[in-house]
PDB file of C-alpha atoms in Angstrom:
ATOM      1  CA  UNK A 113      -1.977  -5.743  12.768  1.00  0.00           C
ATOM      2  CA  UNK A 114       0.168  -5.132  15.818  1.00  0.00           C
ATOM      3  CA  UNK A 115       0.373  -1.527  16.988  1.00  0.00           C
ATOM      4  CA  UNK A 116       0.990   0.929  19.804  1.00  0.00           C
ATOM      5  CA  UNK A 117      -1.058   4.140  19.896  1.00  0.00           C
ATOM      6  CA  UNK A 118       0.996   7.168  20.927  1.00  0.00           C
ATOM      7  CA  UNK A 119      -0.332   9.504  23.585  1.00  0.00           C
ATOM      8  CA  UNK A 120      -0.737  12.358  21.071  1.00  0.00           C
ATOM      9  CA  UNK A 121      -2.917  10.192  18.777  1.00  0.00           C
ATOM     10  CA  UNK A 122      -5.329   8.895  21.404  1.00  0.00           C
ATOM     11  CA  UNK A 123      -7.572  11.976  21.116  1.00  0.00           C
ATOM     12  CA  UNK A 124      -7.619  12.261  17.315  1.00  0.00           C
ATOM     13  CA  UNK A 125      -9.762  10.773  14.559  1.00  0.00           C
ATOM     14  CA  UNK A 126      -7.614   8.958  12.022  1.00  0.00           C
ATOM     15  CA  UNK A 127      -7.560   6.095   9.545  1.00  0.00           C
ATOM     16  CA  UNK A 128      -5.683   3.082  10.766  1.00  0.00           C
ATOM     17  CA  UNK A 129      -5.846   2.057   7.121  1.00  0.00           C
ATOM     18  CA  UNK A 130      -7.693   3.216   4.037  1.00  0.00           C
ATOM     19  CA  UNK A 131      -7.771   1.512   0.649  1.00  0.00           C
ATOM     20  CA  UNK A 132      -8.706   3.755  -2.261  1.00  0.00           C
ATOM     21  CA  UNK A 133      -9.102   3.174  -5.981  1.00  0.00           C
ATOM     22  CA  UNK A 134      -6.520   4.572  -8.396  1.00  0.00           C
ATOM     23  CA  UNK A 135      -8.460   7.853  -8.615  1.00  0.00           C
ATOM     24  CA  UNK A 136      -8.266   8.256  -4.839  1.00  0.00           C
ATOM     25  CA  UNK A 137     -11.879   7.414  -3.973  1.00  0.00           C
ATOM     26  CA  UNK A 138     -12.101   5.466  -0.674  1.00  0.00           C
ATOM     27  CA  UNK A 139     -13.203   1.845  -0.910  1.00  0.00           C
ATOM     28  CA  UNK A 140     -12.494   0.379   2.547  1.00  0.00           C
ATOM     29  CA  UNK A 141     -11.262   1.936   5.779  1.00  0.00           C
ATOM     30  CA  UNK A 142     -10.834   1.272   9.474  1.00  0.00           C
ATOM     31  CA  UNK A 143     -10.695   4.453  11.507  1.00  0.00           C
ATOM     32  CA  UNK A 144      -9.896   5.214  15.129  1.00  0.00           C
ATOM     33  CA  UNK A 145     -12.108   7.735  16.937  1.00  0.00           C
ATOM     34  CA  UNK A 146      -9.972   8.913  19.842  1.00  0.00           C
ATOM     35  CA  UNK A 147     -12.555  11.031  21.631  1.00  0.00           C
ATOM     36  CA  UNK A 148     -15.243   8.338  21.574  1.00  0.00           C
ATOM     37  CA  UNK A 149     -12.750   5.470  22.032  1.00  0.00           C
ATOM     38  CA  UNK A 150     -14.250   3.556  19.118  1.00  0.00           C
ATOM     39  CA  UNK A 151     -13.323   2.109  15.737  1.00  0.00           C
ATOM     40  CA  UNK A 152     -15.340   2.556  12.547  1.00  0.00           C
ATOM     41  CA  UNK A 153     -15.226   0.210   9.574  1.00  0.00           C
ATOM     42  CA  UNK A 154     -16.532   1.558   6.249  1.00  0.00           C
ATOM     43  CA  UNK A 155     -16.721   0.113   2.759  1.00  0.00           C
ATOM     44  CA  UNK A 156     -18.043   1.202  -0.593  1.00  0.00           C
ATOM     45  CA  UNK A 157     -21.655   0.042  -0.689  1.00  0.00           C
ATOM     46  CA  UNK A 158     -23.322  -1.991  -3.395  1.00  0.00           C
ATOM     47  CA  UNK A 159     -26.664  -0.162  -3.177  1.00  0.00           C
ATOM     48  CA  UNK A 160     -25.477   3.135  -1.650  1.00  0.00           C
ATOM     49  CA  UNK A 161     -22.290   5.171  -1.361  1.00  0.00           C
ATOM     50  CA  UNK A 162     -20.970   3.692   1.886  1.00  0.00           C
ATOM     51  CA  UNK A 163     -21.894   1.060   4.451  1.00  0.00           C
ATOM     52  CA  UNK A 164     -20.314   0.835   7.863  1.00  0.00           C
ATOM     53  CA  UNK A 165     -20.338  -0.213  11.478  1.00  0.00           C
ATOM     54  CA  UNK A 166     -18.849   1.029  14.752  1.00  0.00           C
ATOM     55  CA  UNK A 167     -17.054  -1.014  17.397  1.00  0.00           C
ATOM     56  CA  UNK A 168     -17.128   0.260  20.989  1.00  0.00           C
ATOM     57  CA  UNK A 169     -16.775  -1.084  24.513  1.00  0.00           C
ATOM     58  CA  UNK A 170     -14.033  -2.023  26.931  1.00  0.00           C
ATOM     59  CA  UNK A 171     -12.163  -4.202  24.424  1.00  0.00           C
ATOM     60  CA  UNK A 172     -11.783  -1.322  21.981  1.00  0.00           C
ATOM     61  CA  UNK A 173     -11.158   1.108  24.838  1.00  0.00           C
ATOM     62  CA  UNK A 174      -8.113  -0.975  25.847  1.00  0.00           C
ATOM     63  CA  UNK A 175      -6.325   0.150  22.661  1.00  0.00           C
ATOM     64  CA  UNK A 176      -5.836   3.571  24.232  1.00  0.00           C
ATOM     65  CA  UNK A 177      -3.707   2.422  27.197  1.00  0.00           C
ATOM     66  CA  UNK A 178      -0.306   3.177  25.580  1.00  0.00           C
ATOM     67  CA  UNK A 179       0.587  -0.534  25.289  1.00  0.00           C
ATOM     68  CA  UNK A 180       1.093  -2.860  22.323  1.00  0.00           C
ATOM     69  CA  UNK A 181      -2.050  -4.503  20.954  1.00  0.00           C
ATOM     70  CA  UNK A 182      -2.984  -6.857  18.159  1.00  0.00           C
ATOM     71  CA  UNK A 183      -6.111  -6.155  16.095  1.00  0.00           C
ATOM     72  CA  UNK A 184      -7.679  -8.739  13.792  1.00  0.00           C
ATOM     73  CA  UNK A 185     -10.512  -7.496  11.601  1.00  0.00           C
ATOM     74  CA  UNK A 186     -12.517 -10.209   9.829  1.00  0.00           C
ATOM     75  CA  UNK A 187     -14.708  -9.019   6.956  1.00  0.00           C
ATOM     76  CA  UNK A 188     -17.186 -11.496   5.542  1.00  0.00           C
ATOM     77  CA  UNK A 189     -20.082 -10.978   3.162  1.00  0.00           C
ATOM     78  CA  UNK A 190     -22.665  -9.838   5.736  1.00  0.00           C
ATOM     79  CA  UNK A 191     -20.722  -9.509   9.017  1.00  0.00           C
ATOM     80  CA  UNK A 192     -17.623  -7.736  10.302  1.00  0.00           C
ATOM     81  CA  UNK A 193     -15.869  -9.003  13.445  1.00  0.00           C
ATOM     82  CA  UNK A 194     -13.047  -7.594  15.510  1.00  0.00           C
ATOM     83  CA  UNK A 195     -10.636  -9.374  17.851  1.00  0.00           C
ATOM     84  CA  UNK A 196      -8.187  -7.484  20.059  1.00  0.00           C
ATOM     85  CA  UNK A 197      -5.235  -9.246  21.679  1.00  0.00           C
ATOM     86  CA  UNK A 198      -6.589 -12.588  20.416  1.00  0.00           C
ATOM     87  CA  UNK A 199      -9.887 -12.095  22.257  1.00  0.00           C
ATOM     88  CA  UNK A 200     -13.215 -11.802  20.477  1.00  0.00           C
ATOM     89  CA  UNK A 201     -14.677  -8.305  20.930  1.00  0.00           C
ATOM     90  CA  UNK A 202     -17.731  -7.990  18.700  1.00  0.00           C
ATOM     91  CA  UNK A 203     -19.433  -8.837  15.398  1.00  0.00           C
ATOM     92  CA  UNK A 204     -21.652  -6.422  13.520  1.00  0.00           C
ATOM     93  CA  UNK A 205     -24.101  -7.051  10.689  1.00  0.00           C
ATOM     94  CA  UNK A 206     -23.019  -5.433   7.469  1.00  0.00           C
ATOM     95  CA  UNK A 207     -25.024  -4.307   4.458  1.00  0.00           C
ATOM     96  CA  UNK A 208     -23.932  -5.491   1.000  1.00  0.00           C
ATOM     97  CA  UNK A 209     -20.671  -3.873  -0.056  1.00  0.00           C
ATOM     98  CA  UNK A 210     -19.432  -3.125  -3.528  1.00  0.00           C
ATOM     99  CA  UNK A 211     -16.471  -4.651  -5.306  1.00  0.00           C
ATOM    100  CA  UNK A 212     -13.025  -3.405  -4.357  1.00  0.00           C
ATOM    101  CA  UNK A 213     -10.655  -2.510  -7.162  1.00  0.00           C
ATOM    102  CA  UNK A 214      -7.272  -4.224  -7.021  1.00  0.00           C
ATOM    103  CA  UNK A 215      -5.699  -1.167  -8.642  1.00  0.00           C
ATOM    104  CA  UNK A 216      -5.328   1.563  -6.091  1.00  0.00           C
ATOM    105  CA  UNK A 217      -3.567   2.664  -2.949  1.00  0.00           C
ATOM    106  CA  UNK A 218      -3.345   1.547   0.657  1.00  0.00           C
ATOM    107  CA  UNK A 219      -2.729   4.252   3.241  1.00  0.00           C
ATOM    108  CA  UNK A 220      -1.758   3.553   6.835  1.00  0.00           C
ATOM    109  CA  UNK A 221      -2.100   6.136   9.621  1.00  0.00           C
ATOM    110  CA  UNK A 222      -3.770   9.206   8.073  1.00  0.00           C
ATOM    111  CA  UNK A 223      -5.628  12.025   9.823  1.00  0.00           C
ATOM    112  CA  UNK A 224      -9.321  11.891   8.833  1.00  0.00           C
ATOM    113  CA  UNK A 225      -9.562  15.649   8.215  1.00  0.00           C
ATOM    114  CA  UNK A 226      -6.154  16.735   6.908  1.00  0.00           C
ATOM    115  CA  UNK A 227      -4.813  13.508   5.406  1.00  0.00           C
ATOM    116  CA  UNK A 228      -1.504  14.100   7.177  1.00  0.00           C
ATOM    117  CA  UNK A 229       0.442  11.202   8.743  1.00  0.00           C
ATOM    118  CA  UNK A 230      -0.370  10.130  12.296  1.00  0.00           C
ATOM    119  CA  UNK A 231       2.387   9.128  14.703  1.00  0.00           C
ATOM    120  CA  UNK A 232       1.960   5.608  16.057  1.00  0.00           C
ATOM    121  CA  UNK A 233       4.112   2.493  16.181  1.00  0.00           C
ATOM    122  CA  UNK A 234       3.256  -0.436  13.979  1.00  0.00           C
ATOM    123  CA  UNK A 235       5.024  -3.756  14.215  1.00  0.00           C
ATOM    124  CA  UNK A 236       3.042  -5.764  11.693  1.00  0.00           C
ATOM    125  CA  UNK A 237       0.267  -5.194   9.167  1.00  0.00           C
ATOM    126  CA  UNK A 238      -1.087  -8.046   7.035  1.00  0.00           C
ATOM    127  CA  UNK A 239      -4.122  -8.402   4.785  1.00  0.00           C
ATOM    128  CA  UNK A 240      -5.409 -11.904   4.016  1.00  0.00           C
ATOM    129  CA  UNK A 241      -7.963 -13.004   1.425  1.00  0.00           C
ATOM    130  CA  UNK A 242      -9.270 -15.618   3.858  1.00  0.00           C
ATOM    131  CA  UNK A 243     -10.597 -14.253   7.193  1.00  0.00           C
ATOM    132  CA  UNK A 244      -9.756 -17.592   8.853  1.00  0.00           C
ATOM    133  CA  UNK A 245      -6.060 -17.112   8.074  1.00  0.00           C
ATOM    134  CA  UNK A 246      -6.033 -13.857  10.026  1.00  0.00           C
ATOM    135  CA  UNK A 247      -7.498 -15.678  13.008  1.00  0.00           C
ATOM    136  CA  UNK A 248      -4.484 -17.993  13.106  1.00  0.00           C
ATOM    137  CA  UNK A 249      -2.109 -15.138  13.922  1.00  0.00           C
ATOM    138  CA  UNK A 250      -0.257 -15.284  17.222  1.00  0.00           C
ATOM    139  CA  UNK A 251      -0.359 -12.836  20.105  1.00  0.00           C
ATOM    140  CA  UNK A 252       2.953 -13.871  21.664  1.00  0.00           C
ATOM    141  CA  UNK A 253       4.686 -10.731  20.355  1.00  0.00           C
ATOM    142  CA  UNK A 254       2.545  -8.537  22.625  1.00  0.00           C
ATOM    143  CA  UNK A 255       3.091 -10.673  25.729  1.00  0.00           C
ATOM    144  CA  UNK A 256       5.732  -9.458  28.219  1.00  0.00           C
ATOM    145  CA  UNK A 257       7.696 -12.687  27.716  1.00  0.00           C
ATOM    146  CA  UNK A 258       7.624 -12.337  23.910  1.00  0.00           C
ATOM    147  CA  UNK A 259       7.760 -15.286  21.516  1.00  0.00           C
ATOM    148  CA  UNK A 260      10.010 -18.213  22.283  1.00  0.00           C
ATOM    149  CA  UNK A 261      12.486 -18.720  19.444  1.00  0.00           C
ATOM    150  CA  UNK A 262      11.639 -22.406  19.012  1.00  0.00           C
ATOM    151  CA  UNK A 263       7.900 -21.996  19.634  1.00  0.00           C
ATOM    152  CA  UNK A 264       5.366 -22.056  16.875  1.00  0.00           C
ATOM    153  CA  UNK A 265       3.741 -18.648  16.559  1.00  0.00           C
ATOM    154  CA  UNK A 266       0.238 -19.952  16.016  1.00  0.00           C
ATOM    155  CA  UNK A 267      -2.501 -18.935  18.411  1.00  0.00           C
ATOM    156  CA  UNK A 268      -2.781 -22.468  19.747  1.00  0.00           C
ATOM    157  CA  UNK A 269       0.585 -22.174  21.541  1.00  0.00           C
ATOM    158  CA  UNK A 270       0.115 -18.765  23.178  1.00  0.00           C
ATOM    159  CA  UNK A 271      -0.016 -19.182  26.940  1.00  0.00           C
ATOM    160  CA  UNK A 272      -3.181 -17.922  28.573  1.00  0.00           C
ATOM    161  CA  UNK A 273      -5.116 -17.641  25.314  1.00  0.00           C
ATOM    162  CA  UNK A 274      -7.914 -20.061  24.601  1.00  0.00           C
ATOM    163  CA  UNK A 275      -8.419 -20.878  20.959  1.00  0.00           C
ATOM    164  CA  UNK A 276     -11.409 -22.826  19.755  1.00  0.00           C
ATOM    165  CA  UNK A 277     -10.580 -22.399  16.070  1.00  0.00           C
ATOM    166  CA  UNK A 278      -7.106 -23.937  15.991  1.00  0.00           C
ATOM    167  CA  UNK A 279      -8.270 -26.994  14.063  1.00  0.00           C
ATOM    168  CA  UNK A 280      -8.311 -24.836  10.919  1.00  0.00           C
ATOM    169  CA  UNK A 281      -4.534 -24.375  10.862  1.00  0.00           C
ATOM    170  CA  UNK A 282      -2.748 -25.274   7.662  1.00  0.00           C
ATOM    171  CA  UNK A 283       0.728 -26.768   7.921  1.00  0.00           C
ATOM    172  CA  UNK A 284       3.106 -27.877   5.182  1.00  0.00           C
ATOM    173  CA  UNK A 285       5.711 -30.576   5.750  1.00  0.00           C
ATOM    174  CA  UNK A 286       9.333 -29.531   5.203  1.00  0.00           C
ATOM    175  CA  UNK A 287      10.469 -29.911   1.597  1.00  0.00           C
ATOM    176  CA  UNK A 288      14.005 -30.490   0.399  1.00  0.00           C
ATOM    177  CA  UNK A 289      13.498 -27.943  -2.378  1.00  0.00           C
ATOM    178  CA  UNK A 290      12.702 -24.384  -1.152  1.00  0.00           C
ATOM    179  CA  UNK A 291       9.209 -23.280  -2.084  1.00  0.00           C
ATOM    180  CA  UNK A 292       7.254 -20.160  -1.328  1.00  0.00           C
ATOM    181  CA  UNK A 293       3.567 -19.931  -0.560  1.00  0.00           C
ATOM    182  CA  UNK A 294       1.290 -16.957  -0.329  1.00  0.00           C
ATOM    183  CA  UNK A 295      -1.153 -16.768   2.552  1.00  0.00           C
ATOM    184  CA  UNK A 296      -3.776 -15.693   0.071  1.00  0.00           C
ATOM    185  CA  UNK A 297      -4.765 -18.974  -1.525  1.00  0.00           C
ATOM    186  CA  UNK A 298      -6.959 -17.207  -4.060  1.00  0.00           C
ATOM    187  CA  UNK A 299      -3.684 -16.065  -5.687  1.00  0.00           C
ATOM    188  CA  UNK A 300      -1.984 -19.490  -5.706  1.00  0.00           C
ATOM    189  CA  UNK A 301      -3.494 -20.599  -9.035  1.00  0.00           C
ATOM    190  CA  UNK A 302      -2.744 -17.320 -10.796  1.00  0.00           C
ATOM    191  CA  UNK A 303       0.863 -17.390  -9.531  1.00  0.00           C
ATOM    192  CA  UNK A 304       1.378 -20.941 -10.804  1.00  0.00           C
ATOM    193  CA  UNK A 305       0.159 -19.970 -14.294  1.00  0.00           C
ATOM    194  CA  UNK A 306       2.704 -17.169 -14.712  1.00  0.00           C
TER     195      UNK A 306
END
């Protein structure tokens, strides 16, 4: 996700995103704690109500500087990692989480206490089934020079950013017949069957 925190939101506690089931019970959330300059990830637990972890430090603190930033959250079975502006920040161990219902709601930018909308700018928000796909996102849109029109927007071509995982990129050769692909390969088979 690419975002810009507004000055009035840098002191508040709010959900950057929250996914709830169709009855409104929270399943997964990433919240911003303005006073502590931290981010909290929570998920419905397998063995208890909720499991979570907190990300702190200078990398997270940089989000509050009134500039554009890119956040990549990678959630695996037993670890949650965060990258800010294409730089690794931290990984935290994570207790077993429960299944997430595919029928529900996704909320972006809600006050933790009141549930009212929070004012911030968002340029892009994407959820991938594969954490590695999220890592292939570019950071050129937050650079002062922007993205070159002819340049590939993969992380491997962003100036000044080192990328050790670029060998996992997936590229398709151009086809004469237009085709569409999802970035969530777990859906590819089900889409072909319909």
